[in-house]
Short mmCIF file of C-alpha atoms and ligand atoms in Angstrom, two decimals:
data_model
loop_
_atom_site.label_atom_id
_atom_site.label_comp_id
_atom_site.label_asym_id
_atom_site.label_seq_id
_atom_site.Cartn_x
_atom_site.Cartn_y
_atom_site.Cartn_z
CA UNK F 1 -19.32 -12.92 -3.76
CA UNK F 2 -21.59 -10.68 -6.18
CA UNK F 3 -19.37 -7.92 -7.78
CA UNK F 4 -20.99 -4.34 -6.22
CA UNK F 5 -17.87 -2.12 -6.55
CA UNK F 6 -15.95 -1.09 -9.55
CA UNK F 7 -12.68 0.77 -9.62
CA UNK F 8 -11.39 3.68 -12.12
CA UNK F 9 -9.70 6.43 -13.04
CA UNK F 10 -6.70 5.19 -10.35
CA UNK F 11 -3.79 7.86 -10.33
CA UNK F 12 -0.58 7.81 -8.59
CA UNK F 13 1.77 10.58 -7.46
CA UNK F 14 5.14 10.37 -6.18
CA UNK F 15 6.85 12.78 -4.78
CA UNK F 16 9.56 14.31 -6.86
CA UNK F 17 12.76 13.85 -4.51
CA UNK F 18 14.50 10.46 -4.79
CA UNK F 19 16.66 8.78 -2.20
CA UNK F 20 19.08 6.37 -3.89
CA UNK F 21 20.67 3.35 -2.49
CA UNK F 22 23.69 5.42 -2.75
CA UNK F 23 22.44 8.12 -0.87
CA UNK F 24 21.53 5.93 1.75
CA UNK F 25 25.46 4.84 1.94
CA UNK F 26 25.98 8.61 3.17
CA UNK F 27 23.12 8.17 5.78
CA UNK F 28 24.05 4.63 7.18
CA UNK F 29 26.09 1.78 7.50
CA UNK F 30 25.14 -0.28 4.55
CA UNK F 31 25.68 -0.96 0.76
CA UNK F 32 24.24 -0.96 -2.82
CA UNK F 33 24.92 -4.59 -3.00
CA UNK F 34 23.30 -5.32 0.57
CA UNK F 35 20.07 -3.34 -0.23
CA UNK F 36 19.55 -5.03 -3.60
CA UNK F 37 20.58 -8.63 -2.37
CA UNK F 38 18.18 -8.64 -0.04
CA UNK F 39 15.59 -6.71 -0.84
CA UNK F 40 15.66 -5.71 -4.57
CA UNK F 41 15.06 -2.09 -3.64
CA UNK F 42 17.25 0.41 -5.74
CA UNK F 43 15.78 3.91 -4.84
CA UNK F 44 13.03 5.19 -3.30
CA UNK F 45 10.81 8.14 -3.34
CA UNK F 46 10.37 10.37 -0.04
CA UNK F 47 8.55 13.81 0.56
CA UNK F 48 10.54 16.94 0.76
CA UNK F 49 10.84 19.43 3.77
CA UNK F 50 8.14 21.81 3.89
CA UNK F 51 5.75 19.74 1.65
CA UNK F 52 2.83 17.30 3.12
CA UNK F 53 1.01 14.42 2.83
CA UNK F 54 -2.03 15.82 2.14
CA UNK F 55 0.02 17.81 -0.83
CA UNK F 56 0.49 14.34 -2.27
CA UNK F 57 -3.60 13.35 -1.55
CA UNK F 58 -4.58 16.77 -3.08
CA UNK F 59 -2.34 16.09 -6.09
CA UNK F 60 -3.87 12.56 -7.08
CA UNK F 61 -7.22 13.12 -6.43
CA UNK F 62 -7.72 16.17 -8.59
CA UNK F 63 -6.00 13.94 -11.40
CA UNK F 64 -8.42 10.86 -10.45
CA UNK F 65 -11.28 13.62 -10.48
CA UNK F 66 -9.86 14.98 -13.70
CA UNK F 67 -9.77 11.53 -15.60
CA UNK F 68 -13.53 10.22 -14.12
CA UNK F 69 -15.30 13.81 -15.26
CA UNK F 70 -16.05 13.57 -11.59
CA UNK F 71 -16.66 16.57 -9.84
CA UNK F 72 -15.62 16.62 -5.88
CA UNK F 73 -18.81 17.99 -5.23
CA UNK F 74 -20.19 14.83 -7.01
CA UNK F 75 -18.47 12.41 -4.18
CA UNK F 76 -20.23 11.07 -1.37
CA UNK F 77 -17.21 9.56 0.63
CA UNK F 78 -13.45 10.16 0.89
CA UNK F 79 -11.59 6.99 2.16
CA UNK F 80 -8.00 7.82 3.15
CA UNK F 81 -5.63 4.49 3.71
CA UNK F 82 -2.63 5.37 5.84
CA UNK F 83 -0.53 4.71 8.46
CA UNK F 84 0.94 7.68 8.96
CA UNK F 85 -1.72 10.52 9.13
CA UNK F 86 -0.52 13.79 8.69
CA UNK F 87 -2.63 14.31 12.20
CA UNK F 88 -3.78 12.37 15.23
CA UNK F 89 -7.03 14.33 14.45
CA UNK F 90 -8.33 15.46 12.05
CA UNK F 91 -8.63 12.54 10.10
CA UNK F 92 -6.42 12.13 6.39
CA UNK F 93 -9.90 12.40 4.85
CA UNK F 94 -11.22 15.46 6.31
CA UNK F 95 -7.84 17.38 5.39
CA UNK F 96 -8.49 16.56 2.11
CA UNK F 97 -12.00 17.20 1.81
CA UNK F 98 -11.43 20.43 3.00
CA UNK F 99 -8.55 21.15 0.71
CA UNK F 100 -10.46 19.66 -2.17
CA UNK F 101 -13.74 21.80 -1.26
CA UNK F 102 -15.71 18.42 -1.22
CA UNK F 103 -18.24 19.33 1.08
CA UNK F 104 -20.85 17.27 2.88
CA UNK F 105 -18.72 13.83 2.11
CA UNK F 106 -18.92 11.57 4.76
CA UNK F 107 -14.92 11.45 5.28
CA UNK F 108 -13.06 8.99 7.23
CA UNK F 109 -9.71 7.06 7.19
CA UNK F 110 -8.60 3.56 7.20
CA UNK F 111 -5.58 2.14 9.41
CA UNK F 112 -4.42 -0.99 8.14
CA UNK F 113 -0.89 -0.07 7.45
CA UNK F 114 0.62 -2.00 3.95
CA UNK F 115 -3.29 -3.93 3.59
CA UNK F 116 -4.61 -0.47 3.89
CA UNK F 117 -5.77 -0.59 0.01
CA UNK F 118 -7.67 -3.76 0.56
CA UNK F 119 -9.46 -2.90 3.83
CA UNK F 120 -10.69 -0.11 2.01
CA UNK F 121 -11.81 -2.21 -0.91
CA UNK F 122 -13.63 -4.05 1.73
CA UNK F 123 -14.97 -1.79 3.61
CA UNK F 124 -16.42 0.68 0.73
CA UNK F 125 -17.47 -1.96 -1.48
CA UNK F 126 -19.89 -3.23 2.11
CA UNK F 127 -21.01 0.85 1.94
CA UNK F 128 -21.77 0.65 -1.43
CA UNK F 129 -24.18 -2.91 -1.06
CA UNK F 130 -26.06 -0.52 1.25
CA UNK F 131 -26.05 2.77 -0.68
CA UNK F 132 -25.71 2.09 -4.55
CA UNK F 133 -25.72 5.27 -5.74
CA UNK F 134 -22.71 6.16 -3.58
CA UNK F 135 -19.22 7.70 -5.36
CA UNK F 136 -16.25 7.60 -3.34
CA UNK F 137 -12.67 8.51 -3.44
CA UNK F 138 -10.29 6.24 -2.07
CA UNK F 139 -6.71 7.63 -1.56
CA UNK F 140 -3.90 5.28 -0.22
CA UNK F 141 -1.23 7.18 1.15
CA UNK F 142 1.81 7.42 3.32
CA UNK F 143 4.65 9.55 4.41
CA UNK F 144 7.08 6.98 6.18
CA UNK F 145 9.76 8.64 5.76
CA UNK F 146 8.70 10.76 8.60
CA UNK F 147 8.96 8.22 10.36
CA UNK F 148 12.19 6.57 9.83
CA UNK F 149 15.18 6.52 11.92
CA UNK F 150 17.61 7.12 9.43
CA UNK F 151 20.42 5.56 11.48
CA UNK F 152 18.50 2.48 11.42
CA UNK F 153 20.16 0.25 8.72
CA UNK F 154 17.80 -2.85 9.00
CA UNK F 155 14.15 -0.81 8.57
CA UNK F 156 15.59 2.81 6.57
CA UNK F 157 16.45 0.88 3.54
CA UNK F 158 13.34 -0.77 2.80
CA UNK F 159 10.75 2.18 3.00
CA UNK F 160 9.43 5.15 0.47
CA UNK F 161 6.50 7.22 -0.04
CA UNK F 162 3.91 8.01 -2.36
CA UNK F 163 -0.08 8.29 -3.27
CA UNK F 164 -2.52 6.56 -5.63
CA UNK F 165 -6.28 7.46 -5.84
CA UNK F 166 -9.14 6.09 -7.64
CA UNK F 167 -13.00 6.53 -7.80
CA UNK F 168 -15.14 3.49 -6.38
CA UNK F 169 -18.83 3.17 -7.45
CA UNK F 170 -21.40 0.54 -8.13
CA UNK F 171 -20.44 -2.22 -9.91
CA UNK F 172 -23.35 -1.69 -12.54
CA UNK F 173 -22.81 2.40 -12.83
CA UNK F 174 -22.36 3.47 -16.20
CA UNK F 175 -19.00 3.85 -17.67
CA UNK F 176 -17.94 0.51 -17.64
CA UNK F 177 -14.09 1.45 -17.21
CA UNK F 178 -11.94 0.27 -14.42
CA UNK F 179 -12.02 -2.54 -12.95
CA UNK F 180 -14.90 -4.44 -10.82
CA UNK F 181 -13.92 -6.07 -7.25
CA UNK F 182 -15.13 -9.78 -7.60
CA UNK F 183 -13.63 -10.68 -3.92
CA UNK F 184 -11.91 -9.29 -1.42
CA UNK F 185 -10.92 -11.27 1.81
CA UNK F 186 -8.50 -9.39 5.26
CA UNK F 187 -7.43 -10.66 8.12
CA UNK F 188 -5.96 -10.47 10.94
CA UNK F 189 -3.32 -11.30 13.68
CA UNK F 190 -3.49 -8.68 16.61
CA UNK F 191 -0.77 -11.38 18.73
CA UNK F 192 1.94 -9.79 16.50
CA UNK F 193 1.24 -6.73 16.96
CA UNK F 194 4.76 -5.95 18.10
CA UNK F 195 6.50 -7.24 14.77
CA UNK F 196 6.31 -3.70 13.42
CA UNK F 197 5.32 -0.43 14.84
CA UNK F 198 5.40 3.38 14.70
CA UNK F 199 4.20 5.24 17.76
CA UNK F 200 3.49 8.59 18.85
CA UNK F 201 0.09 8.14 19.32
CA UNK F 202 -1.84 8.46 23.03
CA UNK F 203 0.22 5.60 24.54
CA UNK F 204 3.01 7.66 25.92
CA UNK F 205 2.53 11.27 27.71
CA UNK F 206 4.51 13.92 26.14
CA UNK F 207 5.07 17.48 28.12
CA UNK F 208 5.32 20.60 25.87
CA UNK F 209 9.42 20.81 24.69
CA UNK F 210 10.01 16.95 25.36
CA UNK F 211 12.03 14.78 22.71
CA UNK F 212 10.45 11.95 21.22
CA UNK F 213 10.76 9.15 22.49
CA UNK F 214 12.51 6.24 20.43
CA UNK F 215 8.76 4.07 19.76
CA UNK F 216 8.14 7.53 17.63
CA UNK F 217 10.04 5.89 14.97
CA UNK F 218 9.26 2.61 12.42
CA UNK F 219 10.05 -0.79 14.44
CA UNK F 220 10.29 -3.78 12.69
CA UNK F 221 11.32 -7.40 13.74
CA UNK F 222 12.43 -8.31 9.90
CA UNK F 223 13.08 -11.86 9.84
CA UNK F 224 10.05 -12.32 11.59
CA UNK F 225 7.66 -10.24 9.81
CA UNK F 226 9.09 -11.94 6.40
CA UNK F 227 8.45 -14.97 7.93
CA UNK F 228 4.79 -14.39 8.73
CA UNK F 229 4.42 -12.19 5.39
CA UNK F 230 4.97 -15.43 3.13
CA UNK F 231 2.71 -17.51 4.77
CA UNK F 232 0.14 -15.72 5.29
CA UNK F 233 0.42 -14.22 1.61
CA UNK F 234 0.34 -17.64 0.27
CA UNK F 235 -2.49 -18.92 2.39
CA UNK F 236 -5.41 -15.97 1.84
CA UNK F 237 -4.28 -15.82 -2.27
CA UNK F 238 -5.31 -19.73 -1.91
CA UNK F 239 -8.48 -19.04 0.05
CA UNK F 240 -9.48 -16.35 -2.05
CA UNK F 241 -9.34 -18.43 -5.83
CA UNK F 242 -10.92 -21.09 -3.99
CA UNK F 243 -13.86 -19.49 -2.61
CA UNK F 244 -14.63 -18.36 -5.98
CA UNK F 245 -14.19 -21.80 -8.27
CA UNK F 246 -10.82 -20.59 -9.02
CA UNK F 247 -6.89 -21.78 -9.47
CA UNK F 248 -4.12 -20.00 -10.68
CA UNK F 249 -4.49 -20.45 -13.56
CA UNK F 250 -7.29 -17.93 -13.64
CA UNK F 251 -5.33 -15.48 -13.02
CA UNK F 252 -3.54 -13.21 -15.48
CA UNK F 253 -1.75 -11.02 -13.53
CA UNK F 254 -0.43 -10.79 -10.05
CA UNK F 255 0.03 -7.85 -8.42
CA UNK F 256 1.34 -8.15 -4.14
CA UNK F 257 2.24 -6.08 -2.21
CA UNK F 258 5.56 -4.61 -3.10
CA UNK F 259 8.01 -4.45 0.61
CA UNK F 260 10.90 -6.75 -0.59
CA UNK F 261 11.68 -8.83 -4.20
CA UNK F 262 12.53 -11.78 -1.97
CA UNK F 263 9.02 -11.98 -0.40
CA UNK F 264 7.43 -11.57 -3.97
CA UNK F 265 9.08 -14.61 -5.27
CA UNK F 266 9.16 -16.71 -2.50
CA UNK F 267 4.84 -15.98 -2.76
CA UNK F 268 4.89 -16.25 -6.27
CA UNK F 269 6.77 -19.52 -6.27
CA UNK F 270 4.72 -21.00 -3.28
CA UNK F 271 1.27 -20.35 -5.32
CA UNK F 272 2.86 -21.36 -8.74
CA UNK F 273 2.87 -17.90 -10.69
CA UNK F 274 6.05 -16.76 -11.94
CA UNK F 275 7.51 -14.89 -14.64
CA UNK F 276 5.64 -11.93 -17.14
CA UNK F 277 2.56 -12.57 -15.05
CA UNK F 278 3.89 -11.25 -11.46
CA UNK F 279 4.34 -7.63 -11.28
CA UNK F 280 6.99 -5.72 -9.98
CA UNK F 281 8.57 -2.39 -9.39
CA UNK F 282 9.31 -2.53 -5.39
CA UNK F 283 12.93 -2.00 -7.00
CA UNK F 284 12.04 1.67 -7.94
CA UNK F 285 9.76 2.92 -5.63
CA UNK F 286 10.94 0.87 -2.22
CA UNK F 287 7.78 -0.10 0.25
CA UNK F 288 4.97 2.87 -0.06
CA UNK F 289 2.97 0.63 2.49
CA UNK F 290 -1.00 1.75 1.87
CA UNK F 291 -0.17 2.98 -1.55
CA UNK F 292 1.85 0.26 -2.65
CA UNK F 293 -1.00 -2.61 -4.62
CA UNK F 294 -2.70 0.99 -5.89
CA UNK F 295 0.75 1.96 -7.08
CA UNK F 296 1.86 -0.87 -8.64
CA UNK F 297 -1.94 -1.69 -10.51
CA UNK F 298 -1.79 1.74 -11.78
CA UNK F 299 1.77 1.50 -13.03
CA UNK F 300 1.14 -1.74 -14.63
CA UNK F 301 -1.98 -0.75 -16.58
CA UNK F 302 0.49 2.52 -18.19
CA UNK F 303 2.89 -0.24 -19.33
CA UNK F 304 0.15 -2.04 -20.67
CA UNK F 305 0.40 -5.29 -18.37
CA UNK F 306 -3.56 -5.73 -17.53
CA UNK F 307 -4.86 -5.78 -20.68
CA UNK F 308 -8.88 -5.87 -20.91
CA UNK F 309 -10.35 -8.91 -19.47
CA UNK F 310 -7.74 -9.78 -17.33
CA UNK F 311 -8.18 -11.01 -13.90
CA UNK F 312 -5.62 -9.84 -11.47
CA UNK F 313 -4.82 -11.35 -8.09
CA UNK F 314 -3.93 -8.46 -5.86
CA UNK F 315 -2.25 -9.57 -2.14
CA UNK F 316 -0.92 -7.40 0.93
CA UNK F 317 0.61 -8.16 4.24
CA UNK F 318 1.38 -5.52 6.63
CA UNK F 319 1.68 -4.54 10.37
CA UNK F 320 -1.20 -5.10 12.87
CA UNK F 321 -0.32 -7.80 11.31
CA UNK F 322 -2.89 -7.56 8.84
CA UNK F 323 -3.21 -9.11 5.73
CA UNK F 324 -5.48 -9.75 2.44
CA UNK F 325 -6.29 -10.24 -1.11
CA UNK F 326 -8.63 -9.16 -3.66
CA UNK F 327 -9.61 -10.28 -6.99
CA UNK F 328 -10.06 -7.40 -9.69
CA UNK F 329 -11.47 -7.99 -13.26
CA UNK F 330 -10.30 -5.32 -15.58
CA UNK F 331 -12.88 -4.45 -18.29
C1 COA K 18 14.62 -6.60 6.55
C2 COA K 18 15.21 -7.75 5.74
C3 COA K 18 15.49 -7.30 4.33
C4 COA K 18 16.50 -8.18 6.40
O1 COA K 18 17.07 -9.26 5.70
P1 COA K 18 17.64 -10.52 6.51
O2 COA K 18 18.25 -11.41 5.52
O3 COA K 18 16.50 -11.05 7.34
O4 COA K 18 18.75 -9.88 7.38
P2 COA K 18 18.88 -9.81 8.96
O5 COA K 18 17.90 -8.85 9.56
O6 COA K 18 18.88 -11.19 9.52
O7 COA K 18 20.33 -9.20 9.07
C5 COA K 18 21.45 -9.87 8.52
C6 COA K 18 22.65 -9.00 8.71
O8 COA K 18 22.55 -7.86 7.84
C7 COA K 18 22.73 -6.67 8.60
N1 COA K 18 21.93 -5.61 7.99
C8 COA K 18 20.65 -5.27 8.25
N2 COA K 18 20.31 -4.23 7.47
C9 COA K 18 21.39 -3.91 6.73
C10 COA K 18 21.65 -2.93 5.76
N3 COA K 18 20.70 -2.04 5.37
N4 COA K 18 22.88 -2.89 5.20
C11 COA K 18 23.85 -3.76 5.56
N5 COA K 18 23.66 -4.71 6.49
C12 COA K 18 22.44 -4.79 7.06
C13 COA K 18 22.26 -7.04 9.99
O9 COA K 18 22.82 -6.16 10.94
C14 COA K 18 22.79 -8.44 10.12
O10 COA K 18 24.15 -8.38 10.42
P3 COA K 18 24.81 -9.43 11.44
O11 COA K 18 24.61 -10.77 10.79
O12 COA K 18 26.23 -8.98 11.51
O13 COA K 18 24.05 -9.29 12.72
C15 COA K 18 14.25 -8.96 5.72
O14 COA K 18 14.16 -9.53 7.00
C16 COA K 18 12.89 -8.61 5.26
O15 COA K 18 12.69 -8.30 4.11
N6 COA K 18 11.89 -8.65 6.15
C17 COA K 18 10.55 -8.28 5.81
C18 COA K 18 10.49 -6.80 5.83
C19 COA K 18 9.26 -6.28 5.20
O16 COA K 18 9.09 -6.40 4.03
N7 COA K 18 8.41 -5.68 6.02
C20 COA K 18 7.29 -5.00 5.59
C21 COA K 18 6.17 -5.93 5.52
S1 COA K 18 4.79 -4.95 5.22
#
């Protein structure tokens, strides 16, 4: 694929409270030692009370914003990733545009749940064959722990939430910092659909004063979904280097989608990348979902871990199920 969209000035923001696997021991019936055996998780962080997504959106854009000279009334799009909006309607992006005093942006959000990053690429880096000249924001962002049931010991344990923005423009735009897409592939697998879910959409009625009902919280069939999540992990990462002339080899650093430390390596191992070039830090942050490949790309590049001219291998598997990988060639 030609390379049409490059990537900079990507942010993160997490909110300041942190949940520690020791908290968790006060919430549920579980342990340190559980939580890290199995998923390498150590603490997580989650929004306070009172504060909002769109607090965390705000937040990273104006830094991404800040850091491209980019001024919001500059943008032509805002892409919001999420799976779990602030609203039914309006939509993640048209909070934000409103809050950032964008303006005319067209403004629309992505639901792709933990691939929600790499739909995004997809789908912006399509807009931006069409219209060049385009500047968008993409956020990636989620509030699960809205969602949790925190008496839940199998799914509570594994989630956390956070933001991480970035501006997207044509690949041959001036600047030349960032990072250009060279591929990005998604799928899909709607026949799982009920391996992991969070309602309280239009599927049930609700009467003013009724309690939620119990699909209102974060479902997940784990075994299953890690099951899947491996596979189909390993298999698009292969499709992806092959489709462009590549092996592993090629690729300096690997950056998946950060749910569990036990899916990372079992992926890593299956495709033959191991060690310094597989990034990690699902141990300090827990699953962020949409904002978890942003989060971990930008985190690496601080710790100086995607040093120019590498090619990173980015990969994400999530519910719908949906799943993908990208390939991102830092300059
Ligand atoms: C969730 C996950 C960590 C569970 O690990 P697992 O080894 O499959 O464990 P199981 O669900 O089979 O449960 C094993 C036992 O641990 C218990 N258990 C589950 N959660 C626990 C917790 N937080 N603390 C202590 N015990 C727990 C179970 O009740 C079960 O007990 P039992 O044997 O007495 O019935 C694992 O399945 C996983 O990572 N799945 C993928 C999840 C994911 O990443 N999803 C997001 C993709 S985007």
């Amino acid at each position: 694929m030609d390379a049409t969209c490059r990537m900079s000035a990507l942010v993160a923001t997490s909110p300041p409270k942190i949940l520690t696997n020791e908290d968790l021991v006060r919430l549920t019936d579980t342990t340190d030692e559980w939580i890290v055996s199995r998923t390498g998780i150590r603490r997580r962080h989650v929004l306070e009370d009172g504060k909002l997504p769109s607090d965390l959106t705000l937040d990273c854009s104006l830094r991404t914003l800040e850091a491209s000279g980019v001024a919001a009334s500059d943008l032509t799009h805002i892409v919001v990733a999420t799976c779990t909006p602030e609203m039914l309607t309006p939509s993640s992006a048209c909070i934000l545009a409103g809050k950032m005093g964008a303006g005319n942006v067209a403004a629309f959000d992505i639901g792709a749940a933990c691939t929600g990053f790499l739909y995004a690429l997809y789908v912006c880096s399509g807009l931006l064959q069409r219209e060049p000249e385009a500047r968008m924001l993409l956020v990636c962002v989620e509030a699960i722990s809205r969602r949790v049931n925190w008496t839940d010991r199998s799914t509570c344990v594994l989630f956390g939430d956070g933001a991480a923005s970035c501006i997207l423009e044509g690949a041959s735009s001036p600047g030349g910092s960032g990072a250009v897409l060279e591929d990005v592939l998604c799928r899909s697998d709607g026949g799982q659909r009920h391996l992991i879910t969070i309602g309280g959409g239009t599927g049930r009625g609700y009467g003013p004063g009724d309690a939620v009902g119990e699909d209102f919280f974060l479902h997940m069939q784990g075994r299953e979904t890690y099951r899947h999540a491996v596979r189909q992990m390993v298999n698009v990462c292969e499709d992806i280097l092959a489709r462009n002339g590549l092996t592993v080899a090629d690729v300096d650093v690997f950056v998946p989608h950060q749910a569990n430390l036990r899916i990372i390596e079992a992926v890593g191992a299956r495709l033959g990348i191991g060690g310094e070039r597989v990034f990690v830090n699902v141990d300090r942050y827990g699953n962020t979902s949409a904002a978890s490949i942003p989060l971990a790309l930008h985190e690496a590049a601080e710790e100086g871990r995607i040093p120019s001219g590498s090619r990173v291998l980015v990969t994400a598997f999530g519910a719908g199920l949906t799943w993908g990988a990208a390939l991102l060639k830092y300059a």
